[in-house]
C-alpha cells in the first residue's frame, strides 16, 4: 500500500507552483490545510496577546495598564478571535490535510471553493481587527454580543463587526459543505461509514452542526444590523421586540458551536491514544454514537446559558435535565479512552502527553460543566470566574491541546521530519503547568464571588489573580517555544518513515513522509 | 537519556495525580475560596447542593482517574510489551451508560427540589423594585414611596492606585439597600438601558435586569449584617463598578429608617425652596459630581474623548447655561450621556451644573453663570 | 464532480438557506413559545374572556409597577400601587401619565408580568399598552387597563406584579412598528 502510484491527469500540476501565487491560487488540500493552520496560529498569538493584556490588568486590583473601555474591547476581541480565528480554522486546517488522506480521496471535493473559504478569513479578521483603530473603538460587548448593548449602545464599529461575522460565517459554511461532500462521496471503495477513522466521523458531525447553526448566527447578526440601521426592533423593547430573544437565537447557535470546537478534538485524541497504547480503540461504534448524541442534544440545551434571564420553572427544569444528560455520552467517551489505555503498551511521546492531559483536564472541565447545569447552583456560578474556568478548561487543555497534539502527531507526515522530542515534551510540560496555574485558581475566585468581564476586583481576590496571571504568562511564553519547534521541524530534522509511529493505523500512514503533493489519485483498497 | 526523561515524566505524573486530588482538600478547609453559605434557607440549600454535586464529581473523578493512572503506570511498553487485543464489550458499555444515568437522577432530584423552592412565589411583606442603570442601581420601595440610587462610593483615586485601597474596595456604595431581618422581601428587577444582573451571593439571588421586562426574586434574610454583591452581566464600561450592597437590620431599626427617609424627602423639598449661595451650591455640587459624573467625565473634567467629552473648557459648560441644563435633564440622544432628570433632585441637579460651571477654570474663562434649584423646578414645569 | 456529489452539494446549500430563514422564523416561533409558556410575561389582547369568569374566585394581590425607560421625561405612575382583586372577576385599573415637556411626544408602554407563569392565566381586555400614546405638551391622561385572572390559576400564585415600562418613540420610524404590532 505504501507504493501508491500517481496517475497523471492533464488538469493537474505535477507539483506545487512557486512563490506567492502558489498560496494565493492553490486548490490543493494540503496547501490549503497548511494555510489554515498558519493562519490560526497567527490568530492564536494575536488573541493570546489580548489575553495577556487582560491578565496583566488583572495582576493587581486597581486600574494600571488599560482603561475599562479598552479592557472590554480586549475581552471581546480575545473571545471572537480565539473562537472564530484560532480554534475553528485550526480544525478546518486539520480536516483539509487529513480528511482526504484518511478516506483515500485525491483532494477535497470542491477545491476552488476550498481556496475561497480560506481566503475569506484574512479579510474577515482584517476588518475585525481594524475596528480597534476606529472612532469609538472596537466592539466592546463581549463575544456573546447581547442586545441592546451590541445594538442601541454599541460603538459605530459594530457594523464592521457584523460584516466580519458574516464573512467568517460564509467561510465556515463553505468549509463544512466541502468536508461533507468529500466524506459522503469520495471515500475509497470499501470504506463504509462505520469503518471511517474517528477524526473523519467527528468532522462529519461537526460539519453538519456548522451547516445547521452558522446560518442562524448570520440571521442573528442580520437582525442586529437591521435594528441598528433600518429601524426594525427585533431586540428593542421600545418597538415591541425582546432583548431576551437575541439570547435565545444566539445560544441556539452558540451551544452547538461549543461542540463544534470539541468534537474534532475527540476524534484526534481517539487516534493518538490508540496509536500510543498500541491497541485498537475501545468501543469504536459507541464513540460514534456518543458523538452523534452529543450533537443532537446540543440543539436542546441552549437555554442553560440563560438560567438567570427569568424563565418559567418548567423551562428551567427541562434545560437542566437535558444538559445533565450530555454527561452520559461524554462519560462514555472518557471511559472508552481509559479502556483503550488499559492493558495497552503505552509510550509517552509528546502527542500522547497532550492527549492524556486532554482526557484529564477536559474531564475536569466536564465536571464543572455538570455543576453549572444544576440551576440553583448556577444562580451562584453564573457569570463568575467559575464559568471562565469551566470553559477555558474545555477549550484550552481541551480543544487547543488536541490541536497541538495533532500537530505533533501528524507533522512528520506533513514535513517528512520528526520534531525534536525533548523540546516537544518541554513545551508540553510548560503548557500543562501554565494552563493549570492560570485556570485552576479561577474556579476558586469564581466561587468566592468574582464576576467575569471585570477589569478590576475586590481585594480578597488579589492573591489568586496574581497567580493566575503568572500562569497565563508562562502559558503564553511557552507557545513561542511551540512556534520554534514547528519551524525547526519544517526546516529539517530526523527523517520520518511512512509509518512514523509504531502503533498508528489509517490510510495516511500508508503514503510516504512527507505526503506527496497528490495522494490517492487512484483510490486505495480498504478491507 | 530516554530513561532519564521517563523518570522525569513519572514524577510529573505523580504531581499530576496529586493535583487532581488537590481541590477536595482546598474546598473543605479553605472556606474563603468556596461558595458562601449565605444567610437564607435558600442560600444554604444551594450551598449544600453545590457541595453534594462537587463531592459526587470528585468521587467519579477519583475512580476514573485511578483506573487511568493505574493503566498509565502498569501498562507501559516496557512493562507490557504485548498489548491486549480486546476492543469492545457491550456489557461494559451498557454499564457505563446506565450507572452515570442513575447518578444523574440522584443529582437531579435535590436540584429540582431546591429550584422549586426558589420559584415559590408567595406574597412579599416588602416589595422593592430594583432598576439597573449604566452604572448604578435604583431601589424603589413600593409600599413606602422611598426611592434612591446606590452608587459606587470607592474613590477614583483608590481605583487608579493613587491612595491605598480600603477594606471594601469596589464593594461599597453611598447608600445601601436596607431590608429588615426575618421578613419576606420580594424584588421586582428591571433595567433602564442595557441588561444588568443583580447578584447578592449571601441570598443566592442572581436575576437579570432586562429593559422593558420584569423579573422577580425573593429572600428572607435570617441574620443582620451587610451583604455585598455585584452586577454580573456585561453592561458597558463601568460594569465592574456598580456593586450591590444590602444591609439587613432589625425590624424596628428598619421602621425608624423608613421614617427618617420620609423626613429626608420633606427636608429636600424645603431645600429646593431655600436661597442658595454660590459657595454652598458649588460645595454640594462637587459631591454630586464625584458620585455621578467622574466615572465618565473624570475628576479633572477632561472626560475620555471621544465618547465622554471634556467638561473643562467646554463651550456649553462655559457659555450656554440653557443647553447645559437641557443636556442634564434630557440626556443626549444616541450618545452615552443619559438623562439625570429622574435621578437627581432639583437641588443636586442645580448644584452639579453650578459646580461644573465653576470648576477647572470654567468660571474664569466662561460667563460664570450659575444655576439654582428653582431654575430646575422651572424647567420641569410644562411649557405651553 | 460526480452526480451524487452534486446532489449532496444541492441539499447542503438548501439546508444553509433553510437554516438562515429558520433563524428569522425563530422570531414568531418565540412569540408562540412565550405565549404557551408565559415566558417574559408578554401579553396580547384577548377576546372577551368569558371562560375565565367564575364566582368561585379567590383573593389575589396585584402590584402595579411603572418605569420610565432611558430619556423618557413623562410622569408615569399607577393610580393605585396595590390592588386586591378576585380571580374570575373583571378588574379595572388606571395609570396616570403626563407629558411635562414642551414638545408633543409619542410613547409606548411595554407590559410585563411577574411571576411569568401567571401570564397564561391573565387576560387583558383593554390595555393602553396595545396602542401608542400621543400627548400634547403639558397634556395628562388616565390610561385604563381591564383584566381578568383565570380562577384556575394555581394556588401558589397569590401575588402578581403587572409592570409597564414607558418608552419615548417620538422619533421612531412608524414603519417599523408594523413588525411587532399588537402587543
PDB file of N, CA, C and O in Angstrom, chain B residues 332-384:
ATOM      1  N   UNK B 332     -28.373  63.002  25.998  1.00  0.00           N
ATOM      2  CA  UNK B 332     -28.054  63.282  24.605  1.00  0.00           C
ATOM      3  C   UNK B 332     -28.412  62.040  23.796  1.00  0.00           C
ATOM      4  O   UNK B 332     -27.877  60.957  24.042  1.00  0.00           O
ATOM      5  N   UNK B 333     -29.334  62.214  22.891  1.00  0.00           N
ATOM      6  CA  UNK B 333     -29.791  61.098  22.072  1.00  0.00           C
ATOM      7  C   UNK B 333     -28.623  60.478  21.311  1.00  0.00           C
ATOM      8  O   UNK B 333     -27.816  61.180  20.729  1.00  0.00           O
ATOM      9  N   UNK B 334     -28.526  59.179  21.373  1.00  0.00           N
ATOM     10  CA  UNK B 334     -27.502  58.485  20.595  1.00  0.00           C
ATOM     11  C   UNK B 334     -26.106  58.598  21.172  1.00  0.00           C
ATOM     12  O   UNK B 334     -25.133  58.200  20.551  1.00  0.00           O
ATOM     13  N   UNK B 335     -25.984  59.170  22.374  1.00  0.00           N
ATOM     14  CA  UNK B 335     -24.658  59.237  22.987  1.00  0.00           C
ATOM     15  C   UNK B 335     -24.726  58.604  24.378  1.00  0.00           C
ATOM     16  O   UNK B 335     -25.785  58.214  24.844  1.00  0.00           O
ATOM     17  N   UNK B 336     -23.589  58.526  25.018  1.00  0.00           N
ATOM     18  CA  UNK B 336     -23.538  57.853  26.315  1.00  0.00           C
ATOM     19  C   UNK B 336     -24.219  58.661  27.411  1.00  0.00           C
ATOM     20  O   UNK B 336     -24.610  58.134  28.437  1.00  0.00           O
ATOM     21  N   UNK B 337     -24.402  59.952  27.158  1.00  0.00           N
ATOM     22  CA  UNK B 337     -24.974  60.826  28.189  1.00  0.00           C
ATOM     23  C   UNK B 337     -26.461  60.535  28.371  1.00  0.00           C
ATOM     24  O   UNK B 337     -27.241  60.604  27.442  1.00  0.00           O
ATOM     25  N   UNK B 338     -26.835  60.167  29.595  1.00  0.00           N
ATOM     26  CA  UNK B 338     -28.234  59.861  29.842  1.00  0.00           C
ATOM     27  C   UNK B 338     -28.913  61.030  30.544  1.00  0.00           C
ATOM     28  O   UNK B 338     -28.265  61.985  30.960  1.00  0.00           O
ATOM     29  N   UNK B 339     -30.234  60.924  30.656  1.00  0.00           N
ATOM     30  CA  UNK B 339     -30.987  61.942  31.377  1.00  0.00           C
ATOM     31  C   UNK B 339     -30.845  61.704  32.873  1.00  0.00           C
ATOM     32  O   UNK B 339     -30.979  60.580  33.342  1.00  0.00           O
ATOM     33  N   UNK B 340     -30.584  62.781  33.606  1.00  0.00           N
ATOM     34  CA  UNK B 340     -30.496  62.651  35.056  1.00  0.00           C
ATOM     35  C   UNK B 340     -31.742  63.221  35.737  1.00  0.00           C
ATOM     36  O   UNK B 340     -31.778  63.362  36.956  1.00  0.00           O
ATOM     37  N   UNK B 341     -32.763  63.538  34.910  1.00  0.00           N
ATOM     38  CA  UNK B 341     -33.942  64.223  35.451  1.00  0.00           C
ATOM     39  C   UNK B 341     -34.584  63.434  36.575  1.00  0.00           C
ATOM     40  O   UNK B 341     -35.017  64.001  37.571  1.00  0.00           O
ATOM     41  N   UNK B 342     -34.646  62.115  36.414  1.00  0.00           N
ATOM     42  CA  UNK B 342     -35.298  61.311  37.445  1.00  0.00           C
ATOM     43  C   UNK B 342     -34.322  60.795  38.488  1.00  0.00           C
ATOM     44  O   UNK B 342     -34.697  60.074  39.385  1.00  0.00           O
ATOM     45  N   UNK B 343     -33.058  61.104  38.324  1.00  0.00           N
ATOM     46  CA  UNK B 343     -32.061  60.533  39.230  1.00  0.00           C
ATOM     47  C   UNK B 343     -31.555  61.524  40.263  1.00  0.00           C
ATOM     48  O   UNK B 343     -31.142  61.122  41.346  1.00  0.00           O
ATOM     49  N   UNK B 344     -31.550  62.784  39.893  1.00  0.00           N
ATOM     50  CA  UNK B 344     -31.036  63.786  40.830  1.00  0.00           C
ATOM     51  C   UNK B 344     -32.188  64.690  41.276  1.00  0.00           C
ATOM     52  O   UNK B 344     -33.074  65.013  40.484  1.00  0.00           O
ATOM     53  N   UNK B 345     -32.156  65.083  42.514  1.00  0.00           N
ATOM     54  CA  UNK B 345     -33.148  66.053  42.997  1.00  0.00           C
ATOM     55  C   UNK B 345     -32.863  67.395  42.335  1.00  0.00           C
ATOM     56  O   UNK B 345     -31.789  67.608  41.772  1.00  0.00           O
ATOM     57  N   UNK B 346     -33.824  68.299  42.419  1.00  0.00           N
ATOM     58  CA  UNK B 346     -33.631  69.631  41.830  1.00  0.00           C
ATOM     59  C   UNK B 346     -32.392  70.296  42.422  1.00  0.00           C
ATOM     60  O   UNK B 346     -31.622  70.954  41.723  1.00  0.00           O
ATOM     61  N   UNK B 347     -32.229  70.115  43.732  1.00  0.00           N
ATOM     62  CA  UNK B 347     -31.093  70.745  44.410  1.00  0.00           C
ATOM     63  C   UNK B 347     -29.777  70.192  43.864  1.00  0.00           C
ATOM     64  O   UNK B 347     -28.872  70.944  43.490  1.00  0.00           O
ATOM     65  N   UNK B 348     -29.701  68.860  43.787  1.00  0.00           N
ATOM     66  CA  UNK B 348     -28.459  68.255  43.328  1.00  0.00           C
ATOM     67  C   UNK B 348     -28.186  68.589  41.865  1.00  0.00           C
ATOM     68  O   UNK B 348     -27.040  68.771  41.452  1.00  0.00           O
ATOM     69  N   UNK B 349     -29.254  68.658  41.088  1.00  0.00           N
ATOM     70  CA  UNK B 349     -29.100  68.986  39.673  1.00  0.00           C
ATOM     71  C   UNK B 349     -28.513  70.387  39.518  1.00  0.00           C
ATOM     72  O   UNK B 349     -27.534  70.601  38.798  1.00  0.00           O
ATOM     73  N   UNK B 350     -29.107  71.334  40.221  1.00  0.00           N
ATOM     74  CA  UNK B 350     -28.613  72.709  40.148  1.00  0.00           C
ATOM     75  C   UNK B 350     -27.177  72.775  40.661  1.00  0.00           C
ATOM     76  O   UNK B 350     -26.310  73.433  40.072  1.00  0.00           O
ATOM     77  N   UNK B 351     -26.921  72.037  41.744  1.00  0.00           N
ATOM     78  CA  UNK B 351     -25.599  72.089  42.353  1.00  0.00           C
ATOM     79  C   UNK B 351     -24.523  71.548  41.412  1.00  0.00           C
ATOM     80  O   UNK B 351     -23.461  72.145  41.249  1.00  0.00           O
ATOM     81  N   UNK B 352     -24.814  70.445  40.770  1.00  0.00           N
ATOM     82  CA  UNK B 352     -23.771  69.837  39.947  1.00  0.00           C
ATOM     83  C   UNK B 352     -23.516  70.674  38.700  1.00  0.00           C
ATOM     84  O   UNK B 352     -22.382  70.813  38.238  1.00  0.00           O
ATOM     85  N   UNK B 353     -24.571  71.277  38.157  1.00  0.00           N
ATOM     86  CA  UNK B 353     -24.361  72.146  36.987  1.00  0.00           C
ATOM     87  C   UNK B 353     -23.520  73.348  37.411  1.00  0.00           C
ATOM     88  O   UNK B 353     -22.556  73.730  36.744  1.00  0.00           O
ATOM     89  N   UNK B 354     -23.879  73.888  38.544  1.00  0.00           N
ATOM     90  CA  UNK B 354     -23.118  75.043  39.047  1.00  0.00           C
ATOM     91  C   UNK B 354     -21.654  74.659  39.273  1.00  0.00           C
ATOM     92  O   UNK B 354     -20.747  75.390  38.886  1.00  0.00           O
ATOM     93  N   UNK B 355     -21.457  73.491  39.874  1.00  0.00           N
ATOM     94  CA  UNK B 355     -20.082  73.061  40.135  1.00  0.00           C
ATOM     95  C   UNK B 355     -19.277  72.979  38.841  1.00  0.00           C
ATOM     96  O   UNK B 355     -18.169  73.505  38.742  1.00  0.00           O
ATOM     97  N   UNK B 356     -19.864  72.341  37.801  1.00  0.00           N
ATOM     98  CA  UNK B 356     -19.088  72.192  36.556  1.00  0.00           C
ATOM     99  C   UNK B 356     -18.848  73.532  35.885  1.00  0.00           C
ATOM    100  O   UNK B 356     -17.876  73.705  35.162  1.00  0.00           O
ATOM    101  N   UNK B 357     -19.738  74.486  36.145  1.00  0.00           N
ATOM    102  CA  UNK B 357     -19.553  75.803  35.530  1.00  0.00           C
ATOM    103  C   UNK B 357     -18.550  76.657  36.314  1.00  0.00           C
ATOM    104  O   UNK B 357     -18.152  77.716  35.862  1.00  0.00           O
ATOM    105  N   UNK B 358     -18.188  76.171  37.509  1.00  0.00           N
ATOM    106  CA  UNK B 358     -17.230  76.913  38.329  1.00  0.00           C
ATOM    107  C   UNK B 358     -15.843  76.273  38.327  1.00  0.00           C
ATOM    108  O   UNK B 358     -14.837  76.958  38.398  1.00  0.00           O
ATOM    109  N   UNK B 359     -15.825  74.916  38.227  1.00  0.00           N
ATOM    110  CA  UNK B 359     -14.565  74.204  38.411  1.00  0.00           C
ATOM    111  C   UNK B 359     -13.645  74.334  37.189  1.00  0.00           C
ATOM    112  O   UNK B 359     -14.078  74.793  36.132  1.00  0.00           O
ATOM    113  N   UNK B 360     -12.444  73.911  37.344  1.00  0.00           N
ATOM    114  CA  UNK B 360     -11.422  73.782  36.295  1.00  0.00           C
ATOM    115  C   UNK B 360     -11.236  75.072  35.472  1.00  0.00           C
ATOM    116  O   UNK B 360     -10.985  75.018  34.266  1.00  0.00           O
ATOM    117  N   UNK B 361     -11.444  76.194  36.099  1.00  0.00           N
ATOM    118  CA  UNK B 361     -11.252  77.448  35.374  1.00  0.00           C
ATOM    119  C   UNK B 361     -12.385  77.797  34.443  1.00  0.00           C
ATOM    120  O   UNK B 361     -12.301  78.770  33.688  1.00  0.00           O
ATOM    121  N   UNK B 362     -13.491  77.025  34.470  1.00  0.00           N
ATOM    122  CA  UNK B 362     -14.608  77.341  33.579  1.00  0.00           C
ATOM    123  C   UNK B 362     -15.226  78.699  33.902  1.00  0.00           C
ATOM    124  O   UNK B 362     -15.674  79.411  33.004  1.00  0.00           O
ATOM    125  N   UNK B 363     -15.278  79.052  35.193  1.00  0.00           N
ATOM    126  CA  UNK B 363     -15.879  80.326  35.558  1.00  0.00           C
ATOM    127  C   UNK B 363     -15.037  81.484  35.022  1.00  0.00           C
ATOM    128  O   UNK B 363     -15.562  82.455  34.481  1.00  0.00           O
ATOM    129  N   UNK B 364     -13.680  81.337  35.128  1.00  0.00           N
ATOM    130  CA  UNK B 364     -12.784  82.407  34.686  1.00  0.00           C
ATOM    131  C   UNK B 364     -12.834  82.574  33.174  1.00  0.00           C
ATOM    132  O   UNK B 364     -12.840  83.676  32.645  1.00  0.00           O
ATOM    133  N   UNK B 365     -12.892  81.425  32.474  1.00  0.00           N
ATOM    134  CA  UNK B 365     -12.849  81.501  31.015  1.00  0.00           C
ATOM    135  C   UNK B 365     -14.231  81.673  30.395  1.00  0.00           C
ATOM    136  O   UNK B 365     -14.346  82.015  29.222  1.00  0.00           O
ATOM    137  N   UNK B 366     -15.269  81.393  31.158  1.00  0.00           N
ATOM    138  CA  UNK B 366     -16.612  81.465  30.587  1.00  0.00           C
ATOM    139  C   UNK B 366     -17.412  82.581  31.219  1.00  0.00           C
ATOM    140  O   UNK B 366     -16.856  83.496  31.822  1.00  0.00           O
ATOM    141  N   UNK B 367     -18.763  82.446  31.109  1.00  0.00           N
ATOM    142  CA  UNK B 367     -19.595  83.526  31.629  1.00  0.00           C
ATOM    143  C   UNK B 367     -19.826  83.423  33.143  1.00  0.00           C
ATOM    144  O   UNK B 367     -20.312  84.362  33.757  1.00  0.00           O
ATOM    145  N   UNK B 368     -19.476  82.219  33.725  1.00  0.00           N
ATOM    146  CA  UNK B 368     -19.560  82.074  35.172  1.00  0.00           C
ATOM    147  C   UNK B 368     -20.971  82.078  35.737  1.00  0.00           C
ATOM    148  O   UNK B 368     -21.172  82.146  36.936  1.00  0.00           O
ATOM    149  N   UNK B 369     -21.975  81.962  34.858  1.00  0.00           N
ATOM    150  CA  UNK B 369     -23.350  81.944  35.362  1.00  0.00           C
ATOM    151  C   UNK B 369     -23.619  80.666  36.124  1.00  0.00           C
ATOM    152  O   UNK B 369     -23.055  79.628  35.816  1.00  0.00           O
ATOM    153  N   UNK B 370     -24.491  80.735  37.108  1.00  0.00           N
ATOM    154  CA  UNK B 370     -24.799  79.501  37.817  1.00  0.00           C
ATOM    155  C   UNK B 370     -26.291  79.245  37.881  1.00  0.00           C
ATOM    156  O   UNK B 370     -27.099  80.088  37.516  1.00  0.00           O
ATOM    157  N   UNK B 371     -26.613  78.009  38.316  1.00  0.00           N
ATOM    158  CA  UNK B 371     -27.989  77.525  38.257  1.00  0.00           C
ATOM    159  C   UNK B 371     -28.474  77.258  39.672  1.00  0.00           C
ATOM    160  O   UNK B 371     -27.738  76.680  40.468  1.00  0.00           O
ATOM    161  N   UNK B 372     -29.674  77.716  40.014  1.00  0.00           N
ATOM    162  CA  UNK B 372     -30.214  77.453  41.353  1.00  0.00           C
ATOM    163  C   UNK B 372     -31.372  76.450  41.235  1.00  0.00           C
ATOM    164  O   UNK B 372     -31.938  76.285  40.160  1.00  0.00           O
ATOM    165  N   UNK B 373     -31.712  75.796  42.358  1.00  0.00           N
ATOM    166  CA  UNK B 373     -32.758  74.764  42.299  1.00  0.00           C
ATOM    167  C   UNK B 373     -34.054  75.249  41.655  1.00  0.00           C
ATOM    168  O   UNK B 373     -34.700  74.497  40.932  1.00  0.00           O
ATOM    169  N   UNK B 374     -34.418  76.484  41.873  1.00  0.00           N
ATOM    170  CA  UNK B 374     -35.694  76.936  41.317  1.00  0.00           C
ATOM    171  C   UNK B 374     -35.642  76.952  39.771  1.00  0.00           C
ATOM    172  O   UNK B 374     -36.673  76.777  39.116  1.00  0.00           O
ATOM    173  N   UNK B 375     -34.443  77.130  39.208  1.00  0.00           N
ATOM    174  CA  UNK B 375     -34.317  77.049  37.736  1.00  0.00           C
ATOM    175  C   UNK B 375     -34.755  75.676  37.252  1.00  0.00           C
ATOM    176  O   UNK B 375     -35.389  75.533  36.197  1.00  0.00           O
ATOM    177  N   UNK B 376     -34.353  74.664  38.013  1.00  0.00           N
ATOM    178  CA  UNK B 376     -34.669  73.295  37.600  1.00  0.00           C
ATOM    179  C   UNK B 376     -36.165  73.043  37.762  1.00  0.00           C
ATOM    180  O   UNK B 376     -36.810  72.427  36.913  1.00  0.00           O
ATOM    181  N   UNK B 377     -36.720  73.520  38.864  1.00  0.00           N
ATOM    182  CA  UNK B 377     -38.159  73.382  39.073  1.00  0.00           C
ATOM    183  C   UNK B 377     -38.894  74.048  37.909  1.00  0.00           C
ATOM    184  O   UNK B 377     -39.826  73.487  37.336  1.00  0.00           O
ATOM    185  N   UNK B 378     -38.419  75.220  37.538  1.00  0.00           N
ATOM    186  CA  UNK B 378     -38.999  75.965  36.423  1.00  0.00           C
ATOM    187  C   UNK B 378     -38.917  75.140  35.126  1.00  0.00           C
ATOM    188  O   UNK B 378     -39.889  75.007  34.392  1.00  0.00           O
ATOM    189  N   UNK B 379     -37.728  74.560  34.908  1.00  0.00           N
ATOM    190  CA  UNK B 379     -37.522  73.766  33.697  1.00  0.00           C
ATOM    191  C   UNK B 379     -38.495  72.599  33.640  1.00  0.00           C
ATOM    192  O   UNK B 379     -39.012  72.234  32.600  1.00  0.00           O
ATOM    193  N   UNK B 380     -38.753  72.006  34.814  1.00  0.00           N
ATOM    194  CA  UNK B 380     -39.602  70.811  34.851  1.00  0.00           C
ATOM    195  C   UNK B 380     -41.075  71.136  34.615  1.00  0.00           C
ATOM    196  O   UNK B 380     -41.857  70.260  34.276  1.00  0.00           O
ATOM    197  N   UNK B 381     -41.442  72.408  34.815  1.00  0.00           N
ATOM    198  CA  UNK B 381     -42.844  72.780  34.593  1.00  0.00           C
ATOM    199  C   UNK B 381     -43.138  72.703  33.104  1.00  0.00           C
ATOM    200  O   UNK B 381     -42.319  73.060  32.277  1.00  0.00           O
ATOM    201  N   UNK B 382     -44.336  72.240  32.742  1.00  0.00           N
ATOM    202  CA  UNK B 382     -44.655  72.174  31.314  1.00  0.00           C
ATOM    203  C   UNK B 382     -44.681  73.569  30.706  1.00  0.00           C
ATOM    204  O   UNK B 382     -45.206  74.503  31.312  1.00  0.00           O
ATOM    205  N   UNK B 383     -44.078  73.694  29.540  1.00  0.00           N
ATOM    206  CA  UNK B 383     -44.095  74.983  28.837  1.00  0.00           C
ATOM    207  C   UNK B 383     -45.077  74.860  27.689  1.00  0.00           C
ATOM    208  O   UNK B 383     -44.962  73.968  26.865  1.00  0.00           O
ATOM    209  N   UNK B 384     -46.037  75.753  27.694  1.00  0.00           N
ATOM    210  CA  UNK B 384     -47.061  75.647  26.643  1.00  0.00           C
ATOM    211  C   UNK B 384     -47.037  76.912  25.793  1.00  0.00           C
ATOM    212  O   UNK B 384     -46.870  78.002  26.290  1.00  0.00           O
TER     213      UNK B 384
END
